[in-house]
Amino acid sequence: MATQGQVITCKAAVAWEPNKPPVIEEVQVAPPQAGEVRVKILFTALCHTDAYTLGGKKLCARDSGQKGQIVQAVISN
C-alpha cells in the first residue's frame, strides 16, 4: 500500500453550515492510528439522510452517501 504511513491530500465536499451547498475543498488525511483503517472513496452518492442533514435538521460530522471504497492503509495494535 503506497500511502501507508503518509499524510494524503484529497478532495472532499464539505458542508460548513446548514442550508448552504457543500463546497469542494482539499483536505489533509492523516495516517490511521492503532485500530483504524483509511479507505479510498472511489465514488459516492447522496441519499435522503444526507439531504435531511444538509437541510439543517441534524448537523453532525459524517461521511455522506453510499460509496465504493478500497482499503488504503491499515494499522494493527
PDB file of N, CA, C and O in Angstrom:
ATOM      1  N   MET A   1       0.850  -1.174   0.000  1.00  0.00           N
ATOM      2  CA  MET A   1       0.000   0.000   0.000  1.00  0.00           C
ATOM      3  C   MET A   1       0.899   1.242   0.000  1.00  0.00           C
ATOM      4  O   MET A   1       1.530   1.571   1.000  1.00  0.00           O
ATOM      5  N   ALA A   2       0.913   1.931  -1.110  1.00  0.00           N
ATOM      6  CA  ALA A   2       1.865   3.022  -1.339  1.00  0.00           C
ATOM      7  C   ALA A   2       1.705   4.205  -0.398  1.00  0.00           C
ATOM      8  O   ALA A   2       2.656   4.940  -0.180  1.00  0.00           O
ATOM      9  N   THR A   3       0.536   4.415   0.161  1.00  0.00           N
ATOM     10  CA  THR A   3       0.334   5.600   1.012  1.00  0.00           C
ATOM     11  C   THR A   3       0.407   5.285   2.501  1.00  0.00           C
ATOM     12  O   THR A   3       0.201   6.166   3.329  1.00  0.00           O
ATOM     13  N   GLN A   4       0.700   4.041   2.855  1.00  0.00           N
ATOM     14  CA  GLN A   4       0.741   3.677   4.271  1.00  0.00           C
ATOM     15  C   GLN A   4       1.776   4.509   5.004  1.00  0.00           C
ATOM     16  O   GLN A   4       2.898   4.672   4.560  1.00  0.00           O
ATOM     17  N   GLY A   5       1.376   5.090   6.145  1.00  0.00           N
ATOM     18  CA  GLY A   5       2.259   5.908   6.964  1.00  0.00           C
ATOM     19  C   GLY A   5       2.417   7.335   6.485  1.00  0.00           C
ATOM     20  O   GLY A   5       3.180   8.096   7.053  1.00  0.00           O
ATOM     21  N   GLN A   6       1.688   7.730   5.437  1.00  0.00           N
ATOM     22  CA  GLN A   6       1.825   9.071   4.874  1.00  0.00           C
ATOM     23  C   GLN A   6       0.535   9.873   5.027  1.00  0.00           C
ATOM     24  O   GLN A   6      -0.557   9.310   4.982  1.00  0.00           O
ATOM     25  N   VAL A   7       0.682  11.185   5.185  1.00  0.00           N
ATOM     26  CA  VAL A   7      -0.462  12.093   5.098  1.00  0.00           C
ATOM     27  C   VAL A   7      -0.805  12.205   3.621  1.00  0.00           C
ATOM     28  O   VAL A   7       0.088  12.319   2.781  1.00  0.00           O
ATOM     29  N   ILE A   8      -2.093  12.147   3.296  1.00  0.00           N
ATOM     30  CA  ILE A   8      -2.511  12.296   1.898  1.00  0.00           C
ATOM     31  C   ILE A   8      -3.405  13.526   1.760  1.00  0.00           C
ATOM     32  O   ILE A   8      -4.038  13.959   2.724  1.00  0.00           O
ATOM     33  N   THR A   9      -3.433  14.091   0.576  1.00  0.00           N
ATOM     34  CA  THR A   9      -4.310  15.207   0.253  1.00  0.00           C
ATOM     35  C   THR A   9      -5.395  14.699  -0.668  1.00  0.00           C
ATOM     36  O   THR A   9      -5.109  14.000  -1.642  1.00  0.00           O
ATOM     37  N   CYS A  10      -6.645  14.987  -0.348  1.00  0.00           N
ATOM     38  CA  CYS A  10      -7.759  14.583  -1.203  1.00  0.00           C
ATOM     39  C   CYS A  10      -8.780  15.698  -1.280  1.00  0.00           C
ATOM     40  O   CYS A  10      -8.718  16.660  -0.537  1.00  0.00           O
ATOM     41  N   LYS A  11      -9.698  15.549  -2.199  1.00  0.00           N
ATOM     42  CA  LYS A  11     -10.800  16.494  -2.332  1.00  0.00           C
ATOM     43  C   LYS A  11     -11.994  15.955  -1.570  1.00  0.00           C
ATOM     44  O   LYS A  11     -12.247  14.753  -1.564  1.00  0.00           O
ATOM     45  N   ALA A  12     -12.725  16.878  -0.942  1.00  0.00           N
ATOM     46  CA  ALA A  12     -13.911  16.495  -0.175  1.00  0.00           C
ATOM     47  C   ALA A  12     -14.987  17.557  -0.360  1.00  0.00           C
ATOM     48  O   ALA A  12     -14.683  18.744  -0.489  1.00  0.00           O
ATOM     49  N   ALA A  13     -16.226  17.110  -0.383  1.00  0.00           N
ATOM     50  CA  ALA A  13     -17.357  18.043  -0.360  1.00  0.00           C
ATOM     51  C   ALA A  13     -17.637  18.326   1.106  1.00  0.00           C
ATOM     52  O   ALA A  13     -17.952  17.420   1.875  1.00  0.00           O
ATOM     53  N   VAL A  14     -17.487  19.586   1.515  1.00  0.00           N
ATOM     54  CA  VAL A  14     -17.611  19.967   2.919  1.00  0.00           C
ATOM     55  C   VAL A  14     -18.802  20.908   3.083  1.00  0.00           C
ATOM     56  O   VAL A  14     -18.892  21.930   2.407  1.00  0.00           O
ATOM     57  N   ALA A  15     -19.703  20.551   3.983  1.00  0.00           N
ATOM     58  CA  ALA A  15     -20.851  21.412   4.307  1.00  0.00           C
ATOM     59  C   ALA A  15     -20.512  22.148   5.597  1.00  0.00           C
ATOM     60  O   ALA A  15     -20.464  21.550   6.668  1.00  0.00           O
ATOM     61  N   TRP A  16     -20.249  23.435   5.507  1.00  0.00           N
ATOM     62  CA  TRP A  16     -19.855  24.224   6.668  1.00  0.00           C
ATOM     63  C   TRP A  16     -21.043  24.733   7.465  1.00  0.00           C
ATOM     64  O   TRP A  16     -20.921  25.018   8.647  1.00  0.00           O
ATOM     65  N   GLU A  17     -22.197  24.889   6.821  1.00  0.00           N
ATOM     66  CA  GLU A  17     -23.397  25.378   7.504  1.00  0.00           C
ATOM     67  C   GLU A  17     -24.629  24.712   6.923  1.00  0.00           C
ATOM     68  O   GLU A  17     -24.630  24.322   5.769  1.00  0.00           O
ATOM     69  N   PRO A  18     -25.689  24.638   7.759  1.00  0.00           N
ATOM     70  CA  PRO A  18     -26.941  24.095   7.233  1.00  0.00           C
ATOM     71  C   PRO A  18     -27.527  25.012   6.165  1.00  0.00           C
ATOM     72  O   PRO A  18     -27.287  26.222   6.171  1.00  0.00           O
ATOM     73  N   ASN A  19     -28.255  24.433   5.257  1.00  0.00           N
ATOM     74  CA  ASN A  19     -28.959  25.157   4.189  1.00  0.00           C
ATOM     75  C   ASN A  19     -28.030  25.876   3.217  1.00  0.00           C
ATOM     76  O   ASN A  19     -28.461  26.786   2.519  1.00  0.00           O
ATOM     77  N   LYS A  20     -26.766  25.510   3.188  1.00  0.00           N
ATOM     78  CA  LYS A  20     -25.803  26.037   2.212  1.00  0.00           C
ATOM     79  C   LYS A  20     -25.236  24.850   1.448  1.00  0.00           C
ATOM     80  O   LYS A  20     -25.031  23.781   2.014  1.00  0.00           O
ATOM     81  N   PRO A  21     -24.971  25.020   0.168  1.00  0.00           N
ATOM     82  CA  PRO A  21     -24.424  23.892  -0.589  1.00  0.00           C
ATOM     83  C   PRO A  21     -23.011  23.531  -0.124  1.00  0.00           C
ATOM     84  O   PRO A  21     -22.257  24.407   0.302  1.00  0.00           O
ATOM     85  N   PRO A  22     -22.659  22.267  -0.195  1.00  0.00           N
ATOM     86  CA  PRO A  22     -21.290  21.877   0.138  1.00  0.00           C
ATOM     87  C   PRO A  22     -20.307  22.492  -0.854  1.00  0.00           C
ATOM     88  O   PRO A  22     -20.667  22.792  -1.989  1.00  0.00           O
ATOM     89  N   VAL A  23     -19.078  22.689  -0.415  1.00  0.00           N
ATOM     90  CA  VAL A  23     -18.015  23.202  -1.278  1.00  0.00           C
ATOM     91  C   VAL A  23     -16.931  22.134  -1.390  1.00  0.00           C
ATOM     92  O   VAL A  23     -16.693  21.373  -0.455  1.00  0.00           O
ATOM     93  N   ILE A  24     -16.296  22.084  -2.548  1.00  0.00           N
ATOM     94  CA  ILE A  24     -15.210  21.132  -2.767  1.00  0.00           C
ATOM     95  C   ILE A  24     -13.922  21.767  -2.256  1.00  0.00           C
ATOM     96  O   ILE A  24     -13.558  22.867  -2.671  1.00  0.00           O
ATOM     97  N   GLU A  25     -13.265  21.081  -1.316  1.00  0.00           N
ATOM     98  CA  GLU A  25     -12.026  21.579  -0.729  1.00  0.00           C
ATOM     99  C   GLU A  25     -10.993  20.465  -0.700  1.00  0.00           C
ATOM    100  O   GLU A  25     -11.341  19.289  -0.683  1.00  0.00           O
ATOM    101  N   GLU A  26      -9.739  20.859  -0.664  1.00  0.00           N
ATOM    102  CA  GLU A  26      -8.673  19.885  -0.443  1.00  0.00           C
ATOM    103  C   GLU A  26      -8.499  19.720   1.054  1.00  0.00           C
ATOM    104  O   GLU A  26      -8.465  20.708   1.786  1.00  0.00           O
ATOM    105  N   VAL A  27      -8.415  18.477   1.506  1.00  0.00           N
ATOM    106  CA  VAL A  27      -8.237  18.186   2.931  1.00  0.00           C
ATOM    107  C   VAL A  27      -7.040  17.264   3.100  1.00  0.00           C
ATOM    108  O   VAL A  27      -6.704  16.480   2.214  1.00  0.00           O
ATOM    109  N   GLN A  28      -6.383  17.390   4.236  1.00  0.00           N
ATOM    110  CA  GLN A  28      -5.273  16.522   4.595  1.00  0.00           C
ATOM    111  C   GLN A  28      -5.821  15.384   5.453  1.00  0.00           C
ATOM    112  O   GLN A  28      -6.553  15.634   6.408  1.00  0.00           O
ATOM    113  N   VAL A  29      -5.477  14.161   5.116  1.00  0.00           N
ATOM    114  CA  VAL A  29      -5.923  12.995   5.873  1.00  0.00           C
ATOM    115  C   VAL A  29      -4.689  12.311   6.454  1.00  0.00           C
ATOM    116  O   VAL A  29      -3.802  11.874   5.724  1.00  0.00           O
ATOM    117  N   ALA A  30      -4.648  12.253   7.776  1.00  0.00           N
ATOM    118  CA  ALA A  30      -3.511  11.655   8.477  1.00  0.00           C
ATOM    119  C   ALA A  30      -3.518  10.138   8.341  1.00  0.00           C
ATOM    120  O   ALA A  30      -4.560   9.541   8.066  1.00  0.00           O
ATOM    121  N   PRO A  31      -2.372   9.519   8.538  1.00  0.00           N
ATOM    122  CA  PRO A  31      -2.338   8.057   8.538  1.00  0.00           C
ATOM    123  C   PRO A  31      -3.211   7.528   9.679  1.00  0.00           C
ATOM    124  O   PRO A  31      -3.384   8.202  10.695  1.00  0.00           O
ATOM    125  N   PRO A  32      -3.745   6.335   9.528  1.00  0.00           N
ATOM    126  CA  PRO A  32      -4.578   5.787  10.600  1.00  0.00           C
ATOM    127  C   PRO A  32      -3.758   5.484  11.845  1.00  0.00           C
ATOM    128  O   PRO A  32      -2.562   5.214  11.763  1.00  0.00           O
ATOM    129  N   GLN A  33      -4.425   5.553  12.979  1.00  0.00           N
ATOM    130  CA  GLN A  33      -3.830   5.201  14.262  1.00  0.00           C
ATOM    131  C   GLN A  33      -4.181   3.751  14.574  1.00  0.00           C
ATOM    132  O   GLN A  33      -4.903   3.101  13.820  1.00  0.00           O
ATOM    133  N   ALA A  34      -3.728   3.253  15.704  1.00  0.00           N
ATOM    134  CA  ALA A  34      -3.991   1.867  16.102  1.00  0.00           C
ATOM    135  C   ALA A  34      -5.492   1.592  16.089  1.00  0.00           C
ATOM    136  O   ALA A  34      -6.283   2.390  16.593  1.00  0.00           O
ATOM    137  N   GLY A  35      -5.886   0.496  15.459  1.00  0.00           N
ATOM    138  CA  GLY A  35      -7.289   0.102  15.411  1.00  0.00           C
ATOM    139  C   GLY A  35      -8.111   0.815  14.357  1.00  0.00           C
ATOM    140  O   GLY A  35      -9.323   0.653  14.303  1.00  0.00           O
ATOM    141  N   GLU A  36      -7.484   1.635  13.508  1.00  0.00           N
ATOM    142  CA  GLU A  36      -8.192   2.378  12.464  1.00  0.00           C
ATOM    143  C   GLU A  36      -7.761   1.895  11.077  1.00  0.00           C
ATOM    144  O   GLU A  36      -6.709   1.275  10.928  1.00  0.00           O
ATOM    145  N   VAL A  37      -8.563   2.199  10.082  1.00  0.00           N
ATOM    146  CA  VAL A  37      -8.188   1.983   8.686  1.00  0.00           C
ATOM    147  C   VAL A  37      -8.482   3.266   7.921  1.00  0.00           C
ATOM    148  O   VAL A  37      -9.316   4.072   8.327  1.00  0.00           O
ATOM    149  N   ARG A  38      -7.775   3.487   6.843  1.00  0.00           N
ATOM    150  CA  ARG A  38      -8.073   4.598   5.947  1.00  0.00           C
ATOM    151  C   ARG A  38      -8.517   3.974   4.636  1.00  0.00           C
ATOM    152  O   ARG A  38      -7.879   3.059   4.134  1.00  0.00           O
ATOM    153  N   VAL A  39      -9.616   4.475   4.094  1.00  0.00           N
ATOM    154  CA  VAL A  39     -10.137   3.929   2.843  1.00  0.00           C
ATOM    155  C   VAL A  39     -10.127   5.006   1.772  1.00  0.00           C
ATOM    156  O   VAL A  39     -10.214   6.205   2.066  1.00  0.00           O
ATOM    157  N   LYS A  40     -10.004   4.585   0.536  1.00  0.00           N
ATOM    158  CA  LYS A  40     -10.081   5.486  -0.612  1.00  0.00           C
ATOM    159  C   LYS A  40     -11.488   5.376  -1.174  1.00  0.00           C
ATOM    160  O   LYS A  40     -11.929   4.301  -1.556  1.00  0.00           O
ATOM    161  N   ILE A  41     -12.203   6.500  -1.224  1.00  0.00           N
ATOM    162  CA  ILE A  41     -13.558   6.530  -1.768  1.00  0.00           C
ATOM    163  C   ILE A  41     -13.449   6.614  -3.283  1.00  0.00           C
ATOM    164  O   ILE A  41     -12.838   7.537  -3.824  1.00  0.00           O
ATOM    165  N   LEU A  42     -14.037   5.651  -3.957  1.00  0.00           N
ATOM    166  CA  LEU A  42     -13.992   5.627  -5.418  1.00  0.00           C
ATOM    167  C   LEU A  42     -15.154   6.388  -6.033  1.00  0.00           C
ATOM    168  O   LEU A  42     -15.019   7.021  -7.066  1.00  0.00           O
ATOM    169  N   PHE A  43     -16.323   6.310  -5.401  1.00  0.00           N
ATOM    170  CA  PHE A  43     -17.491   7.053  -5.859  1.00  0.00           C
ATOM    171  C   PHE A  43     -18.459   7.159  -4.700  1.00  0.00           C
ATOM    172  O   PHE A  43     -18.364   6.425  -3.727  1.00  0.00           O
ATOM    173  N   THR A  44     -19.365   8.108  -4.809  1.00  0.00           N
ATOM    174  CA  THR A  44     -20.349   8.301  -3.748  1.00  0.00           C
ATOM    175  C   THR A  44     -21.609   8.923  -4.328  1.00  0.00           C
ATOM    176  O   THR A  44     -21.589   9.462  -5.436  1.00  0.00           O
ATOM    177  N   ALA A  45     -22.673   8.848  -3.582  1.00  0.00           N
ATOM    178  CA  ALA A  45     -23.946   9.465  -3.958  1.00  0.00           C
ATOM    179  C   ALA A  45     -24.630   9.919  -2.679  1.00  0.00           C
ATOM    180  O   ALA A  45     -24.405   9.357  -1.613  1.00  0.00           O
ATOM    181  N   LEU A  46     -25.435  10.944  -2.787  1.00  0.00           N
ATOM    182  CA  LEU A  46     -26.176  11.427  -1.622  1.00  0.00           C
ATOM    183  C   LEU A  46     -27.491  10.672  -1.488  1.00  0.00           C
ATOM    184  O   LEU A  46     -28.125  10.342  -2.481  1.00  0.00           O
ATOM    185  N   CYS A  47     -27.900  10.428  -0.262  1.00  0.00           N
ATOM    186  CA  CYS A  47     -29.178   9.766  -0.001  1.00  0.00           C
ATOM    187  C   CYS A  47     -30.095  10.743   0.749  1.00  0.00           C
ATOM    188  O   CYS A  47     -29.698  11.864   1.065  1.00  0.00           O
ATOM    189  N   HIS A  48     -31.306  10.319   1.061  1.00  0.00           N
ATOM    190  CA  HIS A  48     -32.264  11.217   1.716  1.00  0.00           C
ATOM    191  C   HIS A  48     -31.770  11.664   3.094  1.00  0.00           C
ATOM    192  O   HIS A  48     -32.038  12.774   3.524  1.00  0.00           O
ATOM    193  N   THR A  49     -31.002  10.826   3.791  1.00  0.00           N
ATOM    194  CA  THR A  49     -30.459  11.222   5.092  1.00  0.00           C
ATOM    195  C   THR A  49     -29.462  12.364   4.935  1.00  0.00           C
ATOM    196  O   THR A  49     -29.417  13.284   5.749  1.00  0.00           O
ATOM    197  N   ASP A  50     -28.658  12.325   3.871  1.00  0.00           N
ATOM    198  CA  ASP A  50     -27.717  13.411   3.607  1.00  0.00           C
ATOM    199  C   ASP A  50     -28.465  14.712   3.334  1.00  0.00           C
ATOM    200  O   ASP A  50     -28.101  15.767   3.851  1.00  0.00           O
ATOM    201  N   ALA A  51     -29.512  14.648   2.518  1.00  0.00           N
ATOM    202  CA  ALA A  51     -30.299  15.845   2.210  1.00  0.00           C
ATOM    203  C   ALA A  51     -30.946  16.397   3.481  1.00  0.00           C
ATOM    204  O   ALA A  51     -30.984  17.612   3.695  1.00  0.00           O
ATOM    205  N   TYR A  52     -31.432  15.521   4.334  1.00  0.00           N
ATOM    206  CA  TYR A  52     -32.039  15.914   5.611  1.00  0.00           C
ATOM    207  C   TYR A  52     -31.006  16.645   6.478  1.00  0.00           C
ATOM    208  O   TYR A  52     -31.257  17.712   7.020  1.00  0.00           O
ATOM    209  N   THR A  53     -29.795  16.086   6.554  1.00  0.00           N
ATOM    210  CA  THR A  53     -28.722  16.692   7.345  1.00  0.00           C
ATOM    211  C   THR A  53     -28.298  18.032   6.756  1.00  0.00           C
ATOM    212  O   THR A  53     -28.149  19.020   7.474  1.00  0.00           O
ATOM    213  N   LEU A  54     -28.106  18.091   5.434  1.00  0.00           N
ATOM    214  CA  LEU A  54     -27.693  19.337   4.793  1.00  0.00           C
ATOM    215  C   LEU A  54     -28.768  20.409   4.904  1.00  0.00           C
ATOM    216  O   LEU A  54     -28.472  21.601   4.865  1.00  0.00           O
ATOM    217  N   GLY A  55     -30.025  19.998   5.058  1.00  0.00           N
ATOM    218  CA  GLY A  55     -31.127  20.940   5.212  1.00  0.00           C
ATOM    219  C   GLY A  55     -31.226  21.538   6.607  1.00  0.00           C
ATOM    220  O   GLY A  55     -32.126  22.322   6.886  1.00  0.00           O
ATOM    221  N   GLY A  56     -30.301  21.171   7.495  1.00  0.00           N
ATOM    222  CA  GLY A  56     -30.251  21.783   8.816  1.00  0.00           C
ATOM    223  C   GLY A  56     -31.043  21.061   9.885  1.00  0.00           C
ATOM    224  O   GLY A  56     -31.111  21.520  11.025  1.00  0.00           O
ATOM    225  N   LYS A  57     -31.649  19.940   9.562  1.00  0.00           N
ATOM    226  CA  LYS A  57     -32.442  19.212  10.552  1.00  0.00           C
ATOM    227  C   LYS A  57     -31.555  18.542  11.589  1.00  0.00           C
ATOM    228  O   LYS A  57     -31.923  18.391  12.726  1.00  0.00           O
ATOM    229  N   LYS A  58     -30.384  18.127  11.173  1.00  0.00           N
ATOM    230  CA  LYS A  58     -29.453  17.453  12.067  1.00  0.00           C
ATOM    231  C   LYS A  58     -28.058  17.754  11.542  1.00  0.00           C
ATOM    232  O   LYS A  58     -27.701  17.321  10.460  1.00  0.00           O
ATOM    233  N   LEU A  59     -27.271  18.505  12.272  1.00  0.00           N
ATOM    234  CA  LEU A  59     -25.937  18.868  11.806  1.00  0.00           C
ATOM    235  C   LEU A  59     -24.907  18.063  12.582  1.00  0.00           C
ATOM    236  O   LEU A  59     -24.839  18.144  13.805  1.00  0.00           O
ATOM    237  N   CYS A  60     -24.148  17.262  11.882  1.00  0.00           N
ATOM    238  CA  CYS A  60     -23.117  16.463  12.535  1.00  0.00           C
ATOM    239  C   CYS A  60     -22.028  16.161  11.515  1.00  0.00           C
ATOM    240  O   CYS A  60     -22.257  16.239  10.317  1.00  0.00           O
ATOM    241  N   ALA A  61     -20.863  15.821  12.020  1.00  0.00           N
ATOM    242  CA  ALA A  61     -19.773  15.422  11.132  1.00  0.00           C
ATOM    243  C   ALA A  61     -20.024  13.994  10.689  1.00  0.00           C
ATOM    244  O   ALA A  61     -20.289  13.130  11.507  1.00  0.00           O
ATOM    245  N   ARG A  62     -20.001  13.762   9.406  1.00  0.00           N
ATOM    246  CA  ARG A  62     -20.210  12.401   8.909  1.00  0.00           C
ATOM    247  C   ARG A  62     -19.699  12.303   7.488  1.00  0.00           C
ATOM    248  O   ARG A  62     -19.549  13.298   6.797  1.00  0.00           O
ATOM    249  N   ASP A  63     -19.446  11.090   7.071  1.00  0.00           N
ATOM    250  CA  ASP A  63     -19.162  10.871   5.665  1.00  0.00           C
ATOM    251  C   ASP A  63     -20.495  10.555   5.023  1.00  0.00           C
ATOM    252  O   ASP A  63     -21.310   9.864   5.588  1.00  0.00           O
ATOM    253  N   SER A  64     -20.738  11.122   3.886  1.00  0.00           N
ATOM    254  CA  SER A  64     -22.087  11.034   3.329  1.00  0.00           C
ATOM    255  C   SER A  64     -22.195  10.003   2.224  1.00  0.00           C
ATOM    256  O   SER A  64     -21.232   9.665   1.567  1.00  0.00           O
ATOM    257  N   GLY A  65     -23.411   9.539   2.052  1.00  0.00           N
ATOM    258  CA  GLY A  65     -23.786   8.753   0.893  1.00  0.00           C
ATOM    259  C   GLY A  65     -23.343   7.305   0.888  1.00  0.00           C
ATOM    260  O   GLY A  65     -22.652   6.827   1.758  1.00  0.00           O
ATOM    261  N   GLN A  66     -23.815   6.626  -0.134  1.00  0.00           N
ATOM    262  CA  GLN A  66     -23.386   5.274  -0.403  1.00  0.00           C
ATOM    263  C   GLN A  66     -22.134   5.388  -1.255  1.00  0.00           C
ATOM    264  O   GLN A  66     -22.020   6.288  -2.058  1.00  0.00           O
ATOM    265  N   LYS A  67     -21.209   4.478  -1.063  1.00  0.00           N
ATOM    266  CA  LYS A  67     -19.937   4.657  -1.748  1.00  0.00           C
ATOM    267  C   LYS A  67     -19.270   3.337  -2.086  1.00  0.00           C
ATOM    268  O   LYS A  67     -19.590   2.307  -1.525  1.00  0.00           O
ATOM    269  N   GLY A  68     -18.332   3.405  -2.995  1.00  0.00           N
ATOM    270  CA  GLY A  68     -17.443   2.298  -3.299  1.00  0.00           C
ATOM    271  C   GLY A  68     -16.077   2.676  -2.781  1.00  0.00           C
ATOM    272  O   GLY A  68     -15.612   3.782  -3.005  1.00  0.00           O
ATOM    273  N   GLN A  69     -15.440   1.791  -2.065  1.00  0.00           N
ATOM    274  CA  GLN A  69     -14.170   2.158  -1.446  1.00  0.00           C
ATOM    275  C   GLN A  69     -13.217   0.965  -1.399  1.00  0.00           C
ATOM    276  O   GLN A  69     -13.643  -0.173  -1.485  1.00  0.00           O
ATOM    277  N   ILE A  70     -11.933   1.289  -1.273  1.00  0.00           N
ATOM    278  CA  ILE A  70     -10.916   0.260  -1.100  1.00  0.00           C
ATOM    279  C   ILE A  70     -10.066   0.633   0.107  1.00  0.00           C
ATOM    280  O   ILE A  70      -9.863   1.809   0.397  1.00  0.00           O
ATOM    281  N   VAL A  71      -9.570  -0.365   0.808  1.00  0.00           N
ATOM    282  CA  VAL A  71      -8.710  -0.110   1.963  1.00  0.00           C
ATOM    283  C   VAL A  71      -7.395   0.426   1.446  1.00  0.00           C
ATOM    284  O   VAL A  71      -6.794  -0.125   0.519  1.00  0.00           O
ATOM    285  N   GLN A  72      -6.924   1.521   2.059  1.00  0.00           N
ATOM    286  CA  GLN A  72      -5.694   2.162   1.598  1.00  0.00           C
ATOM    287  C   GLN A  72      -4.555   1.974   2.586  1.00  0.00           C
ATOM    288  O   GLN A  72      -3.408   1.907   2.195  1.00  0.00           O
ATOM    289  N   ALA A  73      -4.849   1.930   3.883  1.00  0.00           N
ATOM    290  CA  ALA A  73      -3.801   1.760   4.891  1.00  0.00           C
ATOM    291  C   ALA A  73      -4.431   1.122   6.118  1.00  0.00           C
ATOM    292  O   ALA A  73      -5.546   1.452   6.491  1.00  0.00           O
ATOM    293  N   VAL A  74      -3.699   0.213   6.742  1.00  0.00           N
ATOM    294  CA  VAL A  74      -4.174  -0.471   7.933  1.00  0.00           C
ATOM    295  C   VAL A  74      -3.080  -0.444   8.986  1.00  0.00           C
ATOM    296  O   VAL A  74      -1.925  -0.674   8.683  1.00  0.00           O
ATOM    297  N   ILE A  75      -3.468  -0.151  10.227  1.00  0.00           N
ATOM    298  CA  ILE A  75      -2.516  -0.187  11.345  1.00  0.00           C
ATOM    299  C   ILE A  75      -3.061  -1.198  12.343  1.00  0.00           C
ATOM    300  O   ILE A  75      -4.207  -1.114  12.760  1.00  0.00           O
ATOM    301  N   SER A  76      -2.252  -2.151  12.741  1.00  0.00           N
ATOM    302  CA  SER A  76      -2.700  -3.116  13.745  1.00  0.00           C
ATOM    303  C   SER A  76      -2.206  -2.660  15.117  1.00  0.00           C
ATOM    304  O   SER A  76      -1.290  -1.872  15.232  1.00  0.00           O
ATOM    305  N   ASN A  77      -2.844  -3.184  16.152  1.00  0.00           N
ATOM    306  CA  ASN A  77      -2.463  -2.791  17.527  1.00  0.00           C
ATOM    307  C   ASN A  77      -1.119  -3.318  17.907  1.00  0.00           C
ATOM    308  O   ASN A  77      -0.638  -4.289  17.674  1.00  0.00           O
TER     309      ASN A  77
END
